Short mmCIF file of C-alpha atoms and ligand atoms in Angstrom, two decimals:
data_model
loop_
_atom_site.label_atom_id
_atom_site.label_comp_id
_atom_site.label_asym_id
_atom_site.label_seq_id
_atom_site.Cartn_x
_atom_site.Cartn_y
_atom_site.Cartn_z
CA MET A 50 0.00 0.00 0.00
CA LYS A 51 1.33 3.41 -0.83
CA ARG A 52 -1.46 5.97 -1.09
CA PHE A 53 -3.14 6.97 2.16
CA ILE A 54 -5.40 9.60 3.59
CA LEU A 55 -5.03 10.54 7.26
CA LEU A 56 -8.37 11.70 8.59
CA GLY A 57 -9.02 13.15 12.03
CA ALA A 58 -9.93 16.35 13.84
CA PRO A 59 -7.43 19.19 14.08
CA GLY A 60 -5.11 18.15 16.92
CA SER A 61 -5.83 14.43 16.54
CA GLY A 62 -2.14 13.93 15.76
CA LYS A 63 -2.54 13.37 12.03
CA GLY A 64 0.22 15.85 11.09
CA THR A 65 2.65 14.23 13.53
CA GLN A 66 1.72 10.75 12.37
CA ALA A 67 1.94 11.69 8.71
CA LYS A 68 5.52 12.90 9.32
CA VAL A 69 6.48 9.71 11.21
CA LEU A 70 4.97 7.50 8.51
CA ALA A 71 6.68 9.51 5.77
CA GLU A 72 10.08 9.23 7.53
CA ARG A 73 9.70 5.48 8.12
CA THR A 74 8.42 4.56 4.67
CA GLY A 75 9.93 7.22 2.38
CA ILE A 76 6.42 7.99 1.05
CA SER A 77 5.81 11.72 0.43
CA HIS A 78 3.78 13.71 2.94
CA LEU A 79 1.33 16.23 1.51
CA SER A 80 -0.24 18.59 4.04
CA THR A 81 -2.63 21.16 2.58
CA GLY A 82 -2.30 23.19 5.83
CA ASP A 83 1.51 23.34 5.41
CA ILE A 84 1.21 24.28 1.74
CA LEU A 85 -1.30 27.03 2.58
CA ARG A 86 0.85 28.39 5.43
CA ALA A 87 3.80 28.59 3.00
CA GLU A 88 1.59 30.44 0.49
CA VAL A 89 0.50 32.88 3.22
CA SER A 90 4.05 33.61 4.36
CA GLY A 91 5.18 33.91 0.72
CA GLY A 92 2.44 36.51 0.16
CA THR A 93 1.18 34.78 -3.02
CA ASP A 94 -2.30 35.42 -4.47
CA LEU A 95 -3.50 32.09 -3.10
CA GLY A 96 -1.97 32.94 0.31
CA LYS A 97 -3.73 36.31 0.37
CA GLU A 98 -7.05 34.66 -0.43
CA ALA A 99 -6.59 31.81 2.08
CA LYS A 100 -5.33 33.88 5.02
CA GLU A 101 -8.59 35.19 6.40
CA TYR A 102 -10.33 31.83 6.27
CA MET A 103 -7.41 30.20 8.08
CA GLU A 104 -7.19 32.83 10.79
CA ALA A 105 -10.92 32.48 11.45
CA GLY A 106 -10.61 28.67 11.68
CA LYS A 107 -12.80 28.30 8.58
CA LEU A 108 -12.19 26.13 5.54
CA VAL A 109 -10.61 27.60 2.41
CA PRO A 110 -13.05 27.22 -0.54
CA ASP A 111 -13.06 23.75 -2.13
CA GLN A 112 -12.14 24.85 -5.63
CA LEU A 113 -8.97 26.65 -4.49
CA ILE A 114 -7.90 23.55 -2.58
CA LEU A 115 -8.71 21.15 -5.42
CA ASP A 116 -6.75 23.24 -7.96
CA MET A 117 -3.78 23.36 -5.58
CA VAL A 118 -3.86 19.61 -4.82
CA LYS A 119 -4.25 18.67 -8.48
CA VAL A 120 -0.98 20.40 -9.36
CA LYS A 121 0.83 18.68 -6.45
CA LEU A 122 -0.52 15.20 -7.21
CA ALA A 123 0.69 15.43 -10.80
CA THR A 124 4.33 15.94 -9.74
CA PRO A 125 6.68 12.98 -10.38
CA GLU A 126 7.96 12.88 -6.75
CA LEU A 127 4.56 11.57 -5.72
CA GLU A 128 4.65 8.58 -8.06
CA ALA A 129 6.08 6.40 -5.27
CA GLY A 130 3.04 7.21 -3.15
CA PHE A 131 1.66 9.87 -0.84
CA ILE A 132 0.15 10.49 2.58
CA LEU A 133 -2.58 13.12 2.43
CA ASP A 134 -2.86 15.11 5.65
CA GLY A 135 -5.68 17.64 6.06
CA PHE A 136 -7.21 16.84 2.68
CA PRO A 137 -9.93 16.04 1.76
CA ARG A 138 -11.92 17.98 4.36
CA THR A 139 -15.36 18.12 2.75
CA VAL A 140 -17.46 15.72 0.66
CA PRO A 141 -17.01 17.89 -2.50
CA GLN A 142 -13.22 17.71 -1.94
CA ALA A 143 -13.42 13.90 -1.59
CA GLU A 144 -15.44 13.71 -4.81
CA GLY A 145 -12.93 16.02 -6.50
CA LEU A 146 -10.10 13.80 -5.30
CA GLU A 147 -11.80 10.72 -6.77
CA LYS A 148 -11.95 12.49 -10.12
CA ILE A 149 -8.30 13.63 -10.00
CA ALA A 150 -7.18 10.18 -8.79
CA SER A 151 -8.95 8.44 -11.64
CA GLU A 152 -7.55 10.89 -14.23
CA LEU A 153 -4.01 10.38 -12.89
CA ASN A 154 -4.54 6.69 -12.16
CA LEU A 155 -3.77 7.07 -8.45
CA GLY A 156 -6.22 4.95 -6.45
CA ILE A 157 -6.36 5.52 -2.68
CA ASP A 158 -5.39 2.36 -0.75
CA ARG A 159 -6.61 3.22 2.75
CA VAL A 160 -8.10 6.01 4.86
CA ILE A 161 -6.80 6.09 8.44
CA ASN A 162 -9.23 7.82 10.80
CA ILE A 163 -7.58 8.90 14.08
CA ASN A 164 -10.16 9.16 16.90
CA VAL A 165 -9.72 11.66 19.76
CA GLN A 166 -12.33 13.32 22.02
CA ASP A 167 -12.92 17.08 21.64
CA GLU A 168 -11.84 18.04 25.18
CA GLU A 169 -8.57 16.17 24.76
CA ILE A 170 -8.03 18.08 21.50
CA VAL A 171 -8.50 21.47 23.14
CA LYS A 172 -5.93 20.46 25.79
CA ARG A 173 -3.47 19.31 23.15
CA LEU A 174 -3.78 22.21 20.74
CA THR A 175 -3.38 24.99 23.27
CA ALA A 176 -0.03 23.33 24.18
CA ARG A 177 1.10 22.73 20.56
CA ARG A 178 4.25 24.47 19.35
CA THR A 179 5.92 24.20 15.95
CA CYS A 180 9.34 24.93 14.55
CA PRO A 181 9.04 27.70 11.92
CA GLN A 182 12.28 26.45 10.34
CA CYS A 183 11.77 22.68 9.85
CA GLY A 184 8.07 22.16 10.67
CA ALA A 185 8.72 19.79 13.63
CA ILE A 186 5.70 19.60 15.96
CA TYR A 187 5.96 19.58 19.77
CA ASN A 188 3.54 19.58 22.66
CA LEU A 189 4.50 21.30 25.89
CA VAL A 190 2.68 18.60 27.88
CA PHE A 191 2.99 15.35 25.92
CA ASN A 192 6.06 15.81 23.75
CA PRO A 193 8.13 18.78 24.97
CA PRO A 194 11.43 19.80 23.36
CA ALA A 195 14.63 18.91 25.28
CA THR A 196 15.46 22.62 25.78
CA GLU A 197 12.59 24.94 26.68
CA ASN A 198 10.96 26.41 23.58
CA LYS A 199 13.82 25.38 21.22
CA CYS A 200 13.55 22.92 18.33
CA ASP A 201 15.50 19.67 19.05
CA LYS A 202 16.50 19.42 15.39
CA ASP A 203 17.79 22.91 14.59
CA GLY A 204 17.56 25.00 17.79
CA SER A 205 15.06 27.51 16.33
CA GLU A 206 12.68 29.32 18.70
CA LEU A 207 9.33 27.44 18.66
CA THR A 208 6.16 29.32 17.76
CA GLN A 209 2.45 28.86 18.35
CA ARG A 210 0.21 28.71 15.31
CA ALA A 211 -2.10 31.73 15.00
CA ASP A 212 -5.12 29.39 14.80
CA ASP A 213 -4.25 27.46 17.99
CA SER A 214 -6.01 29.83 20.40
CA GLU A 215 -8.91 28.26 22.34
CA GLY A 216 -11.67 30.23 20.56
CA THR A 217 -10.34 29.33 17.11
CA ILE A 218 -9.82 25.71 18.14
CA ARG A 219 -13.50 25.45 19.13
CA SER A 220 -14.59 26.88 15.74
CA ARG A 221 -12.25 24.47 13.94
CA LEU A 222 -13.77 21.55 15.86
CA GLN A 223 -17.27 22.68 14.94
CA VAL A 224 -16.24 22.96 11.27
CA TYR A 225 -14.71 19.49 11.56
CA HIS A 226 -17.87 17.89 12.92
CA GLU A 227 -20.10 19.61 10.35
CA GLN A 228 -18.01 19.37 7.22
CA THR A 229 -15.25 16.78 7.61
CA GLN A 230 -16.76 14.04 9.74
CA PRO A 231 -19.25 13.06 6.98
CA LEU A 232 -16.16 11.73 5.15
CA GLU A 233 -16.10 8.81 7.60
CA ASP A 234 -19.31 7.48 6.01
CA PHE A 235 -18.09 8.42 2.54
CA TYR A 236 -14.98 6.24 2.90
CA ARG A 237 -16.68 3.54 4.98
CA ALA A 238 -19.10 3.05 2.08
CA ARG A 239 -16.04 2.47 -0.15
CA SER A 240 -14.54 -0.02 2.36
CA LEU A 241 -11.44 2.16 2.76
CA LEU A 242 -11.89 3.47 6.32
CA VAL A 243 -9.92 2.14 9.29
CA ASP A 244 -10.48 3.62 12.79
CA ILE A 245 -7.40 4.06 14.98
CA PRO A 246 -7.58 5.14 18.66
CA GLY A 247 -5.61 8.38 18.92
CA SER A 248 -4.63 8.08 22.58
CA GLY A 249 -1.19 7.01 23.79
CA SER A 250 2.33 7.98 22.80
CA VAL A 251 3.34 9.06 19.29
CA ASP A 252 5.08 5.68 18.92
CA ASP A 253 2.05 3.66 20.08
CA ILE A 254 -0.19 5.36 17.53
CA ALA A 255 2.43 5.08 14.78
CA GLY A 256 2.66 1.34 15.52
CA ARG A 257 -1.13 0.96 15.17
CA ILE A 258 -1.09 2.80 11.86
CA GLN A 259 1.84 0.83 10.48
CA ALA A 260 0.15 -2.45 11.43
CA GLU A 261 -2.87 -1.34 9.37
CA VAL A 262 -1.05 -0.15 6.30
CA GLY A 263 1.59 -2.86 6.34
CA ALA A 264 4.39 -0.26 6.11
P1 AMP B 459 -4.30 22.23 9.19
O1 AMP B 459 -2.85 22.53 9.29
O2 AMP B 459 -4.57 20.98 8.38
O3 AMP B 459 -5.00 22.20 10.52
O4 AMP B 459 -4.96 23.43 8.34
C1 AMP B 459 -4.94 24.76 8.82
C2 AMP B 459 -6.03 25.58 8.12
O5 AMP B 459 -5.77 25.60 6.70
C3 AMP B 459 -7.44 25.04 8.26
O6 AMP B 459 -8.07 25.47 9.47
C4 AMP B 459 -8.10 25.63 7.02
O7 AMP B 459 -8.38 27.01 7.19
C5 AMP B 459 -7.00 25.52 5.99
N1 AMP B 459 -7.03 24.21 5.27
C6 AMP B 459 -6.09 23.23 5.30
N2 AMP B 459 -6.45 22.20 4.53
C7 AMP B 459 -7.67 22.52 4.00
C8 AMP B 459 -8.59 21.85 3.15
N3 AMP B 459 -8.34 20.61 2.68
N4 AMP B 459 -9.73 22.50 2.84
C9 AMP B 459 -10.01 23.73 3.29
N5 AMP B 459 -9.20 24.41 4.11
C10 AMP B 459 -8.04 23.82 4.48
#
């Protein structure tokens, strides 16, 4: 298996797990959130359009996302496989992905759905910090850096994402339940969905995922 979707609420650990899986298997990691954040900091037209949705914890319009993903999926580096993280997030995006995947002959092998309760997510996200340099993700409670507020990999000062304040987290969870959770049924109906408990250490969860995908 080499083409996966990681599904789960914001803060379920899907970004962390996508990175672990990508490092262990060599399969490319494609995070629409990371791509959008790079577009915002680069001040591109797409970044300018996406910024206000992101800061409000709302979803960027489907067509913008689908156009962006289509370009990425057509790049040769992804021929060996990909882990989609943060996409699709709505039923129209999942339908759009099916169309792109059939045009490019890239069938999805499995959809990993990481399950975590909302209150646990709020606790996790308010303590999340990221490295602006290399993208490494830490948690001040569950996975702190060795030196306070410094990235273990490159020593950069860690930052908090603008959308990780409690109010924005609650709106993102609401958006998730309304718009993204219906994808569970969408992929269950296609016999692609596997539920993974999202509690435990990063390694425990990575082990569960690897056992499912045979990586
Ligand atoms: P993430 O890093 O996946 O939590 O994404 C951060 C923000 O980027 C989200 O709250 C959305 O505003 C936007 N975003 C990322 N991926 C998508 C997507 N597939 N569809 C719509 N908006 C997205």
